[in-house]
Amino acid sequence: MATTLRFVLCGSVDDGKSTLIGRILYDCRQVFTDQMQRVEEDSHRYGTQGGAPDLALLMDGLQDERRQGITIDVAYRGFRTPRRRFIVADAPGHEQYTRNMATGASTADAAVVMVDARKGILPQTARHTRIVAMFGVRHIVLAVNKMDLVAWDRGTFESIDAAYRTVAEEVGLAQVASFPVSALTGDNVTRRCAHTPWYREPGLLAHLEGLETEPPAARQPFRMPVQYVNRPNPDFRGYCGRIVAGDVLPGDRVRVTPAGTAAEVESIVVWQGTRDSATRGDSVTLTLKPDVAVSRGDVIVAAQDPLEAADQYRARLLWMGDEPLTVGRPYRLKLHTHEAGATVTRIRHRVDVEDGSELAATQLELNDLGVINLATNRPIPFAPFDESRELGGFILIDRATNATVGAGTITYSLMRAANVKWQDFDITGEVRADLKGQRARCLWLTGLSASGKSTVANLLERHLVSEGRHTYLLDGDNVRHGLNRDLGFTEADRVENIRRVAEVARLMVDAGLIVIVSFISPFQSERDFARSLFDKDEFMEIFVDASVETCARRDPKGLYTKAKRGEIRNFTGVDSPYERPERPDLRLDTEKLSPEECVELVIERLV
Amino acid sequence: MSTSAKAPSRYPDTHRAALESEAIEIIREGIAVAARPVMLHSIGKDSCVLLHLARKAFWPAPPPMPLLHVDTTWKFRDMIAFRDRMAAETEVRLIVHTNREGVDAGITPFTHGSDHYTQVMKTVALRQALDAGRYDMILVGARRDEEKSRAKERIFSLRNARHKWDPKAQRPELWHLYNTRLKDGESLRISPLSNWSEADVWRYIAAEAIPIVPLYRAAERPVVERDGQLIMVDDDRIPLAPGEVPTRCRVRFRTLGCYPLTAAVESDADTLDAIIAETLATDHSEREGRLIDHDSEASMERKKREGYF
């Protein structure tokens, strides 16, 4: 008995997806009598078949769908034949509902792509094909539908088949099986068709019944993302999760990533007892000895096959947000059980959905596909998506609306050391800094207006120069008047402002300088983005700390007074928030310390 | 339905194991991020399976959430007895809520019509209980095969501060990555049994020996016929026509709710094996016996929009 086959039905609107699944359910006697009666009643009201039972109405479960005669959201339906169990995801064809189609595709083993024989390959056909390929669906079934309306013409079928194979090959889908069908009548779906003597394959359903989805893969190393730490009493501490690869036995040596801590599996705990082994797909609870620190988001892996952790990645991204993707804007990322802050640091290109060409882009709009560089605010254990759907697929969540705005697949990590591009240059940043007899750094001063950033920055630079160091000071004023003259104070502009400052600082550090950045930079995500541009010990986040009350009292430029009168909008600390650094490298309390004492603290850290 | 699919043994245990592991993963994912979790408990077979899975998910700890039962005061007596026995025997805390205003206003399924009754005693009552508990993660035993608007619903389904479902603004749900971010007052209805069928539930109950309310098994019970449906006379609150005498029939229930709104089916299936065989052979859907689903077109979708379970 084959495993349950999960497949997604996709293709453009009106190509007959809901009709196809309705026909399969009906012919497999998977429609209950009372459900069929409803369909017959609904068919008189909304049906598109002139009062005859419209089988699409079996799946279009939302009132708006029946009224408009379209599919808006994906519907899941289980059914079975004598040979196999299936779960089908009936996906909407309209471009505006692509994110719902993606939902259905993400858990599918196979995709049935519908094409209307009269229309051929449409942009949505190509878009859906790219999405299923991106999401790791490897088996494609092409259903050239409505063949009865082209008199079962062999040439029509063969030219669509050939055109589709070109698209599929281009996105790396090798396994395509094509069928000339009529979803309405079931010809070549559930029964042989009398009109296609030229087509000798078994029908589409028989093909799905026989599809081998998981060829016995080579033994994979053990991986289990930790979902939940179970601590009912001081004597028991178990790590709950679902195994995504490999097997585990008591006594196995494991590592907890990203920390890298080693331990041994003590027991595999299940309901009212323990097990001798567990394998991919099992939900279990592990106890370890010694009892090392493990939290949700960690991945327990086979000790001899450690898992990579990274904070910068190359990835494919399907954008699902109503607002476009903006480079540098902070999002939340969810990758297996791990949540982190993330920003897209670069859009390498957008993919033309029809021909696959790479287009230059500064943003991604709703339903766009692109290739991006992604930075997270801490290292996350991962695997490339091609190796593991569970450890390589992620979503992006908008921080303001909580909407799921992006679905991505990691291609590889962008570790500096492994990045060939940076090794092309003979003269490196390190060489340039050595020449100046120093180590290049970015000292990022963040804090409220009037917290003392500029005072500390000036004194710090003077001190460094007096010791023969090569420095540069970037502050709001010298950047705003030149490089960022074109930027205002909207959210997008503020993000761009920080991005440019961070990039300039990066170039200057690469030139071997000690760069002091003095910017309010109120959002942690912006500061994390800046940090992401530098090597680990190159960047120092310095929190210049004074309370809003103190700053408003100091108010050397009279800005707080103006902001409180409403003359300045979006003023940090008054009507715009300041996120205190979660883990600054250094905190300078300017309410207690003099500027000289602050500089001393910084210098101590630099040595 | 095809008779060739009758034999339960045709499908391997790996199918049941996969469903169980997936459900446990979903339960843990919701609880791991919950501030105030709760599990809705209807006393029906799906609720019993869900509770069993939660006990498995957190063993050796008890499930870290209370059970919430919305008691309309019209449940079968056997259900209430079963509920109280279960609460006494397990380590889970049970919260029972009844819409007292509805009771005081004399709202009954016989006097106010099933639609209005359901609105007051179930939908409003549930909202009251959820508001009182300020729950964020709400585990429910819904299955996609029950009804076609449920087939459209996400596993983690967002409800607004008034517990309403917006079917046109569902979050994309990619892989097994669930977006659990909530704003104040919002909640998620989490359905770990989404991918289970009615037959899967029965096979699981049999394999795991999960206790269920006896009403699921066929027995001789007093019934009257109402609009072609068999309604059990569970107590003397049911109005009988002059001269009407309940007949004793061998019946069972495929689904359990309020007794005046839940139709029985004639059946001899008094063992789990017989129930499974009957489930696989039937040509009528499980919810056909639920009178409230038929009140008006798209009635389930509308009830869900209003916050119904």
CSV table of N, CA, C and O in Angstrom, one decimal, chain A residues 130-206:
chain,number,residue,atom,x,y,z
A,130,ARG,N,6.3,27.6,-11.5
A,130,ARG,CA,7.5,28.1,-10.8
A,130,ARG,C,7.3,28.0,-9.3
A,130,ARG,O,8.2,27.7,-8.6
A,131,ILE,N,6.1,28.3,-8.8
A,131,ILE,CA,5.9,28.2,-7.4
A,131,ILE,C,6.0,26.7,-6.9
A,131,ILE,O,6.6,26.4,-5.9
A,132,VAL,N,5.4,25.8,-7.6
A,132,VAL,CA,5.5,24.4,-7.2
A,132,VAL,C,6.9,23.9,-7.2
A,132,VAL,O,7.4,23.1,-6.4
A,133,ALA,N,7.6,24.4,-8.3
A,133,ALA,CA,9.0,24.0,-8.3
A,133,ALA,C,9.8,24.5,-7.2
A,133,ALA,O,10.6,23.8,-6.5
A,134,MET,N,9.6,25.8,-6.9
A,134,MET,CA,10.3,26.5,-5.8
A,134,MET,C,10.0,25.7,-4.4
A,134,MET,O,10.9,25.6,-3.6
A,135,PHE,N,8.8,25.3,-4.3
A,135,PHE,CA,8.4,24.7,-3.0
A,135,PHE,C,8.7,23.2,-3.0
A,135,PHE,O,8.3,22.5,-2.0
A,136,GLY,N,9.5,22.7,-3.9
A,136,GLY,CA,10.0,21.4,-3.8
A,136,GLY,C,9.1,20.3,-4.3
A,136,GLY,O,9.4,19.1,-4.1
A,137,VAL,N,8.0,20.6,-5.0
A,137,VAL,CA,7.2,19.6,-5.6
A,137,VAL,C,7.9,19.0,-6.9
A,137,VAL,O,8.3,19.8,-7.7
A,138,ARG,N,8.1,17.7,-6.9
A,138,ARG,CA,8.9,17.2,-8.0
A,138,ARG,C,8.1,16.4,-9.1
A,138,ARG,O,8.6,16.2,-10.1
A,139,HIS,N,6.9,16.1,-8.7
A,139,HIS,CA,6.1,15.3,-9.7
A,139,HIS,C,5.0,16.2,-10.3
A,139,HIS,O,4.1,16.7,-9.5
A,140,ILE,N,5.0,16.4,-11.6
A,140,ILE,CA,4.0,17.2,-12.2
A,140,ILE,C,3.2,16.4,-13.1
A,140,ILE,O,3.7,15.6,-13.9
A,141,VAL,N,1.9,16.6,-13.0
A,141,VAL,CA,0.9,15.9,-13.9
A,141,VAL,C,0.2,17.1,-14.7
A,141,VAL,O,-0.4,17.9,-14.1
A,142,LEU,N,0.5,17.1,-16.0
A,142,LEU,CA,-0.2,18.1,-16.8
A,142,LEU,C,-1.5,17.5,-17.4
A,142,LEU,O,-1.5,16.5,-18.0
A,143,ALA,N,-2.6,18.3,-17.0
A,143,ALA,CA,-3.9,17.8,-17.5
A,143,ALA,C,-4.4,18.9,-18.6
A,143,ALA,O,-4.7,20.0,-18.2
A,144,VAL,N,-4.3,18.5,-19.8
A,144,VAL,CA,-4.8,19.4,-20.9
A,144,VAL,C,-6.3,19.1,-20.9
A,144,VAL,O,-6.8,18.1,-21.4
A,145,ASN,N,-7.1,20.1,-20.4
A,145,ASN,CA,-8.5,19.9,-20.2
A,145,ASN,C,-9.4,20.5,-21.3
A,145,ASN,O,-8.9,21.2,-22.1
A,146,LYS,N,-10.6,20.1,-21.2
A,146,LYS,CA,-11.6,20.6,-22.2
A,146,LYS,C,-11.3,20.1,-23.6
A,146,LYS,O,-11.5,20.8,-24.6
A,147,MET,N,-10.6,18.9,-23.7
A,147,MET,CA,-10.3,18.4,-25.0
A,147,MET,C,-11.5,18.1,-25.8
A,147,MET,O,-11.5,18.1,-27.1
A,148,ASP,N,-12.7,17.9,-25.1
A,148,ASP,CA,-13.9,17.6,-25.9
A,148,ASP,C,-14.3,18.9,-26.7
A,148,ASP,O,-14.9,18.8,-27.8
A,149,LEU,N,-13.8,20.1,-26.3
A,149,LEU,CA,-14.2,21.3,-27.0
A,149,LEU,C,-13.3,21.6,-28.2
A,149,LEU,O,-13.5,22.5,-28.9
A,150,VAL,N,-12.2,20.8,-28.3
A,150,VAL,CA,-11.3,20.9,-29.5
A,150,VAL,C,-11.3,19.6,-30.2
A,150,VAL,O,-10.4,19.2,-30.9
A,151,ALA,N,-12.5,18.9,-30.1
A,151,ALA,CA,-12.7,17.6,-30.8
A,151,ALA,C,-11.6,16.6,-30.6
A,151,ALA,O,-11.2,15.8,-31.5
A,152,TRP,N,-11.0,16.6,-29.4
A,152,TRP,CA,-9.9,15.6,-29.0
A,152,TRP,C,-8.8,15.7,-30.1
A,152,TRP,O,-8.3,14.6,-30.5
A,153,ASP,N,-8.4,16.9,-30.4
A,153,ASP,CA,-7.4,17.0,-31.5
A,153,ASP,C,-6.0,16.7,-31.0
A,153,ASP,O,-5.5,17.4,-30.0
A,154,ARG,N,-5.4,15.7,-31.6
A,154,ARG,CA,-4.1,15.3,-31.1
A,154,ARG,C,-3.0,16.4,-31.2
A,154,ARG,O,-2.2,16.6,-30.3
A,155,GLY,N,-3.0,17.1,-32.3
A,155,GLY,CA,-2.0,18.2,-32.5
A,155,GLY,C,-2.1,19.3,-31.4
A,155,GLY,O,-1.1,19.7,-30.9
A,156,THR,N,-3.3,19.6,-31.0
A,156,THR,CA,-3.5,20.6,-30.0
A,156,THR,C,-2.8,20.1,-28.7
A,156,THR,O,-2.1,20.8,-28.0
A,157,PHE,N,-3.1,18.9,-28.3
A,157,PHE,CA,-2.6,18.3,-27.1
A,157,PHE,C,-1.0,18.3,-27.2
A,157,PHE,O,-0.4,18.7,-26.2
A,158,GLU,N,-0.5,17.8,-28.3
A,158,GLU,CA,0.9,17.7,-28.4
A,158,GLU,C,1.7,19.0,-28.3
A,158,GLU,O,2.7,19.1,-27.8
A,159,SER,N,1.1,20.0,-28.9
A,159,SER,CA,1.8,21.3,-28.9
A,159,SER,C,1.7,21.9,-27.5
A,159,SER,O,2.7,22.5,-27.1
A,160,ILE,N,0.6,21.8,-26.8
A,160,ILE,CA,0.6,22.3,-25.4
A,160,ILE,C,1.6,21.5,-24.6
A,160,ILE,O,2.3,22.1,-23.7
A,161,ASP,N,1.6,20.2,-24.7
A,161,ASP,CA,2.5,19.3,-24.0
A,161,ASP,C,3.9,19.8,-24.2
A,161,ASP,O,4.7,20.0,-23.2
A,162,ALA,N,4.3,20.1,-25.5
A,162,ALA,CA,5.7,20.5,-25.8
A,162,ALA,C,6.0,21.8,-25.2
A,162,ALA,O,7.1,22.0,-24.6
A,163,ALA,N,5.0,22.8,-25.3
A,163,ALA,CA,5.2,24.1,-24.7
A,163,ALA,C,5.4,24.0,-23.2
A,163,ALA,O,6.3,24.7,-22.6
A,164,TYR,N,4.6,23.2,-22.6
A,164,TYR,CA,4.7,23.1,-21.1
A,164,TYR,C,6.0,22.5,-20.7
A,164,TYR,O,6.6,22.9,-19.7
A,165,ARG,N,6.5,21.5,-21.4
A,165,ARG,CA,7.7,20.8,-21.0
A,165,ARG,C,8.9,21.8,-21.1
A,165,ARG,O,9.9,21.7,-20.3
A,166,THR,N,8.8,22.8,-22.0
A,166,THR,CA,9.9,23.8,-22.0
A,166,THR,C,9.9,24.6,-20.7
A,166,THR,O,11.0,24.8,-20.1
A,167,VAL,N,8.7,25.0,-20.3
A,167,VAL,CA,8.6,25.7,-19.0
A,167,VAL,C,9.1,24.9,-17.8
A,167,VAL,O,9.9,25.3,-17.0
A,168,ALA,N,8.7,23.6,-17.8
A,168,ALA,CA,9.0,22.7,-16.7
A,168,ALA,C,10.5,22.5,-16.6
A,168,ALA,O,11.1,22.5,-15.6
A,169,GLU,N,11.1,22.2,-17.8
A,169,GLU,CA,12.6,22.0,-17.8
A,169,GLU,C,13.3,23.2,-17.3
A,169,GLU,O,14.3,23.0,-16.6
A,170,GLU,N,12.9,24.4,-17.7
A,170,GLU,CA,13.6,25.6,-17.3
A,170,GLU,C,13.6,25.8,-15.8
A,170,GLU,O,14.6,26.3,-15.3
A,171,VAL,N,12.6,25.3,-15.1
A,171,VAL,CA,12.6,25.4,-13.7
A,171,VAL,C,13.1,24.2,-13.0
A,171,VAL,O,13.0,24.0,-11.8
A,172,GLY,N,13.6,23.2,-13.7
A,172,GLY,CA,14.2,22.1,-13.2
A,172,GLY,C,13.2,20.9,-12.8
A,172,GLY,O,13.5,20.1,-12.0
A,173,LEU,N,12.1,20.9,-13.4
A,173,LEU,CA,11.1,19.8,-13.2
A,173,LEU,C,11.2,18.8,-14.3
A,173,LEU,O,10.9,19.1,-15.4
A,174,ALA,N,11.8,17.7,-14.0
A,174,ALA,CA,12.1,16.7,-15.0
A,174,ALA,C,10.9,15.8,-15.2
A,174,ALA,O,10.7,15.2,-16.3
A,175,GLN,N,10.1,15.5,-14.2
A,175,GLN,CA,9.1,14.5,-14.3
A,175,GLN,C,7.8,15.0,-14.5
A,175,GLN,O,7.1,15.4,-13.6
A,176,VAL,N,7.4,15.1,-15.8
A,176,VAL,CA,6.1,15.6,-16.2
A,176,VAL,C,5.4,14.4,-16.9
A,176,VAL,O,5.9,13.8,-17.9
A,177,ALA,N,4.1,14.1,-16.5
A,177,ALA,CA,3.3,13.2,-17.2
A,177,ALA,C,2.1,14.0,-17.7
A,177,ALA,O,1.5,14.7,-17.0
A,178,SER,N,1.8,13.8,-19.0
A,178,SER,CA,0.7,14.6,-19.6
A,178,SER,C,-0.5,13.8,-20.0
A,178,SER,O,-0.4,12.7,-20.5
A,179,PHE,N,-1.7,14.4,-19.8
A,179,PHE,CA,-2.9,13.7,-20.1
A,179,PHE,C,-3.9,14.6,-20.9
A,179,PHE,O,-4.2,15.7,-20.4
A,180,PRO,N,-4.5,14.1,-22.0
A,180,PRO,CA,-5.6,14.9,-22.6
A,180,PRO,C,-6.9,14.4,-22.0
A,180,PRO,O,-7.2,13.3,-22.0
A,181,VAL,N,-7.6,15.4,-21.3
A,181,VAL,CA,-8.7,15.0,-20.5
A,181,VAL,C,-9.9,15.9,-20.7
A,181,VAL,O,-9.8,17.0,-21.3
A,182,SER,N,-11.1,15.4,-20.3
A,182,SER,CA,-12.2,16.2,-20.0
A,182,SER,C,-12.6,16.0,-18.6
A,182,SER,O,-13.1,14.9,-18.2
A,183,ALA,N,-12.4,17.1,-17.8
A,183,ALA,CA,-12.8,16.9,-16.4
A,183,ALA,C,-14.3,16.8,-16.2
A,183,ALA,O,-14.8,16.1,-15.4
A,184,LEU,N,-15.0,17.4,-17.2
A,184,LEU,CA,-16.5,17.4,-17.1
A,184,LEU,C,-17.0,16.0,-17.3
A,184,LEU,O,-17.9,15.5,-16.5
A,185,THR,N,-16.4,15.2,-18.2
A,185,THR,CA,-17.0,13.9,-18.5
A,185,THR,C,-16.1,12.8,-17.8
A,185,THR,O,-16.6,11.6,-17.7
A,186,GLY,N,-14.9,13.1,-17.3
A,186,GLY,CA,-14.1,12.1,-16.7
A,186,GLY,C,-13.2,11.3,-17.7
A,186,GLY,O,-12.5,10.4,-17.3
A,187,ASP,N,-13.3,11.7,-19.0
A,187,ASP,CA,-12.5,11.0,-20.0
A,187,ASP,C,-11.0,11.1,-19.7
A,187,ASP,O,-10.5,12.3,-19.6
A,188,ASN,N,-10.3,10.0,-19.7
A,188,ASN,CA,-8.8,9.9,-19.4
A,188,ASN,C,-8.5,10.4,-18.0
A,188,ASN,O,-7.3,10.7,-17.7
A,189,VAL,N,-9.5,10.6,-17.2
A,189,VAL,CA,-9.3,10.9,-15.8
A,189,VAL,C,-9.6,9.7,-15.0
A,189,VAL,O,-8.7,9.0,-14.4
A,190,THR,N,-10.8,9.3,-15.0
A,190,THR,CA,-11.2,8.1,-14.3
A,190,THR,C,-11.6,6.9,-15.3
A,190,THR,O,-11.8,5.8,-14.8
A,191,ARG,N,-11.7,7.2,-16.5
A,191,ARG,CA,-12.0,6.2,-17.5
A,191,ARG,C,-11.3,6.4,-18.8
A,191,ARG,O,-10.9,7.6,-19.1
A,192,ARG,N,-11.1,5.3,-19.6
A,192,ARG,CA,-10.4,5.4,-20.9
A,192,ARG,C,-11.4,6.2,-21.8
A,192,ARG,O,-12.6,6.1,-21.7
A,193,CYS,N,-10.8,7.0,-22.7
A,193,CYS,CA,-11.6,7.8,-23.6
A,193,CYS,C,-11.7,7.2,-24.9
A,193,CYS,O,-10.6,6.8,-25.5
A,194,ALA,N,-12.9,7.1,-25.5
A,194,ALA,CA,-13.1,6.5,-26.8
A,194,ALA,C,-12.6,7.4,-27.9
A,194,ALA,O,-12.3,6.9,-29.0
A,195,HIS,N,-12.4,8.7,-27.6
A,195,HIS,CA,-12.0,9.6,-28.7
A,195,HIS,C,-10.5,9.7,-28.8
A,195,HIS,O,-10.1,10.5,-29.7
A,196,THR,N,-9.7,9.1,-28.0
A,196,THR,CA,-8.3,9.3,-28.1
A,196,THR,C,-7.6,8.0,-28.3
A,196,THR,O,-6.8,7.5,-27.5
A,197,PRO,N,-7.8,7.3,-29.5
A,197,PRO,CA,-7.2,6.1,-29.8
A,197,PRO,C,-5.6,6.3,-29.8
A,197,PRO,O,-4.9,5.4,-29.6
A,198,TRP,N,-5.2,7.5,-30.1
A,198,TRP,CA,-3.8,7.8,-30.2
A,198,TRP,C,-3.1,7.9,-28.9
A,198,TRP,O,-1.9,8.1,-28.8
A,199,TYR,N,-3.9,7.9,-27.8
A,199,TYR,CA,-3.3,8.0,-26.4
A,199,TYR,C,-3.6,6.7,-25.6
A,199,TYR,O,-4.7,6.4,-25.3
A,200,ARG,N,-2.5,6.0,-25.3
A,200,ARG,CA,-2.6,4.7,-24.8
A,200,ARG,C,-2.3,4.6,-23.3
A,200,ARG,O,-2.3,3.5,-22.7
A,201,GLU,N,-1.9,5.7,-22.7
A,201,GLU,CA,-1.6,5.6,-21.3
A,201,GLU,C,-2.8,5.4,-20.4
A,201,GLU,O,-3.9,5.7,-20.9
A,202,PRO,N,-2.6,4.8,-19.2
A,202,PRO,CA,-3.8,4.8,-18.3
A,202,PRO,C,-4.2,6.2,-17.9
A,202,PRO,O,-3.4,7.2,-18.1
A,203,GLY,N,-5.4,6.3,-17.3
A,203,GLY,CA,-5.9,7.7,-17.0
A,203,GLY,C,-5.1,8.4,-15.9
A,203,GLY,O,-4.2,7.8,-15.3
A,204,LEU,N,-5.5,9.7,-15.7
A,204,LEU,CA,-4.8,10.5,-14.8
A,204,LEU,C,-4.8,10.0,-13.4
A,204,LEU,O,-3.8,10.0,-12.6
A,205,LEU,N,-6.0,9.5,-13.0
A,205,LEU,CA,-6.1,9.0,-11.6
A,205,LEU,C,-5.3,7.8,-11.4
A,205,LEU,O,-4.6,7.7,-10.3
A,206,ALA,N,-5.3,6.9,-12.3
A,206,ALA,CA,-4.4,5.7,-12.2
A,206,ALA,C,-3.0,6.1,-12.1
A,206,ALA,O,-2.2,5.4,-11.3
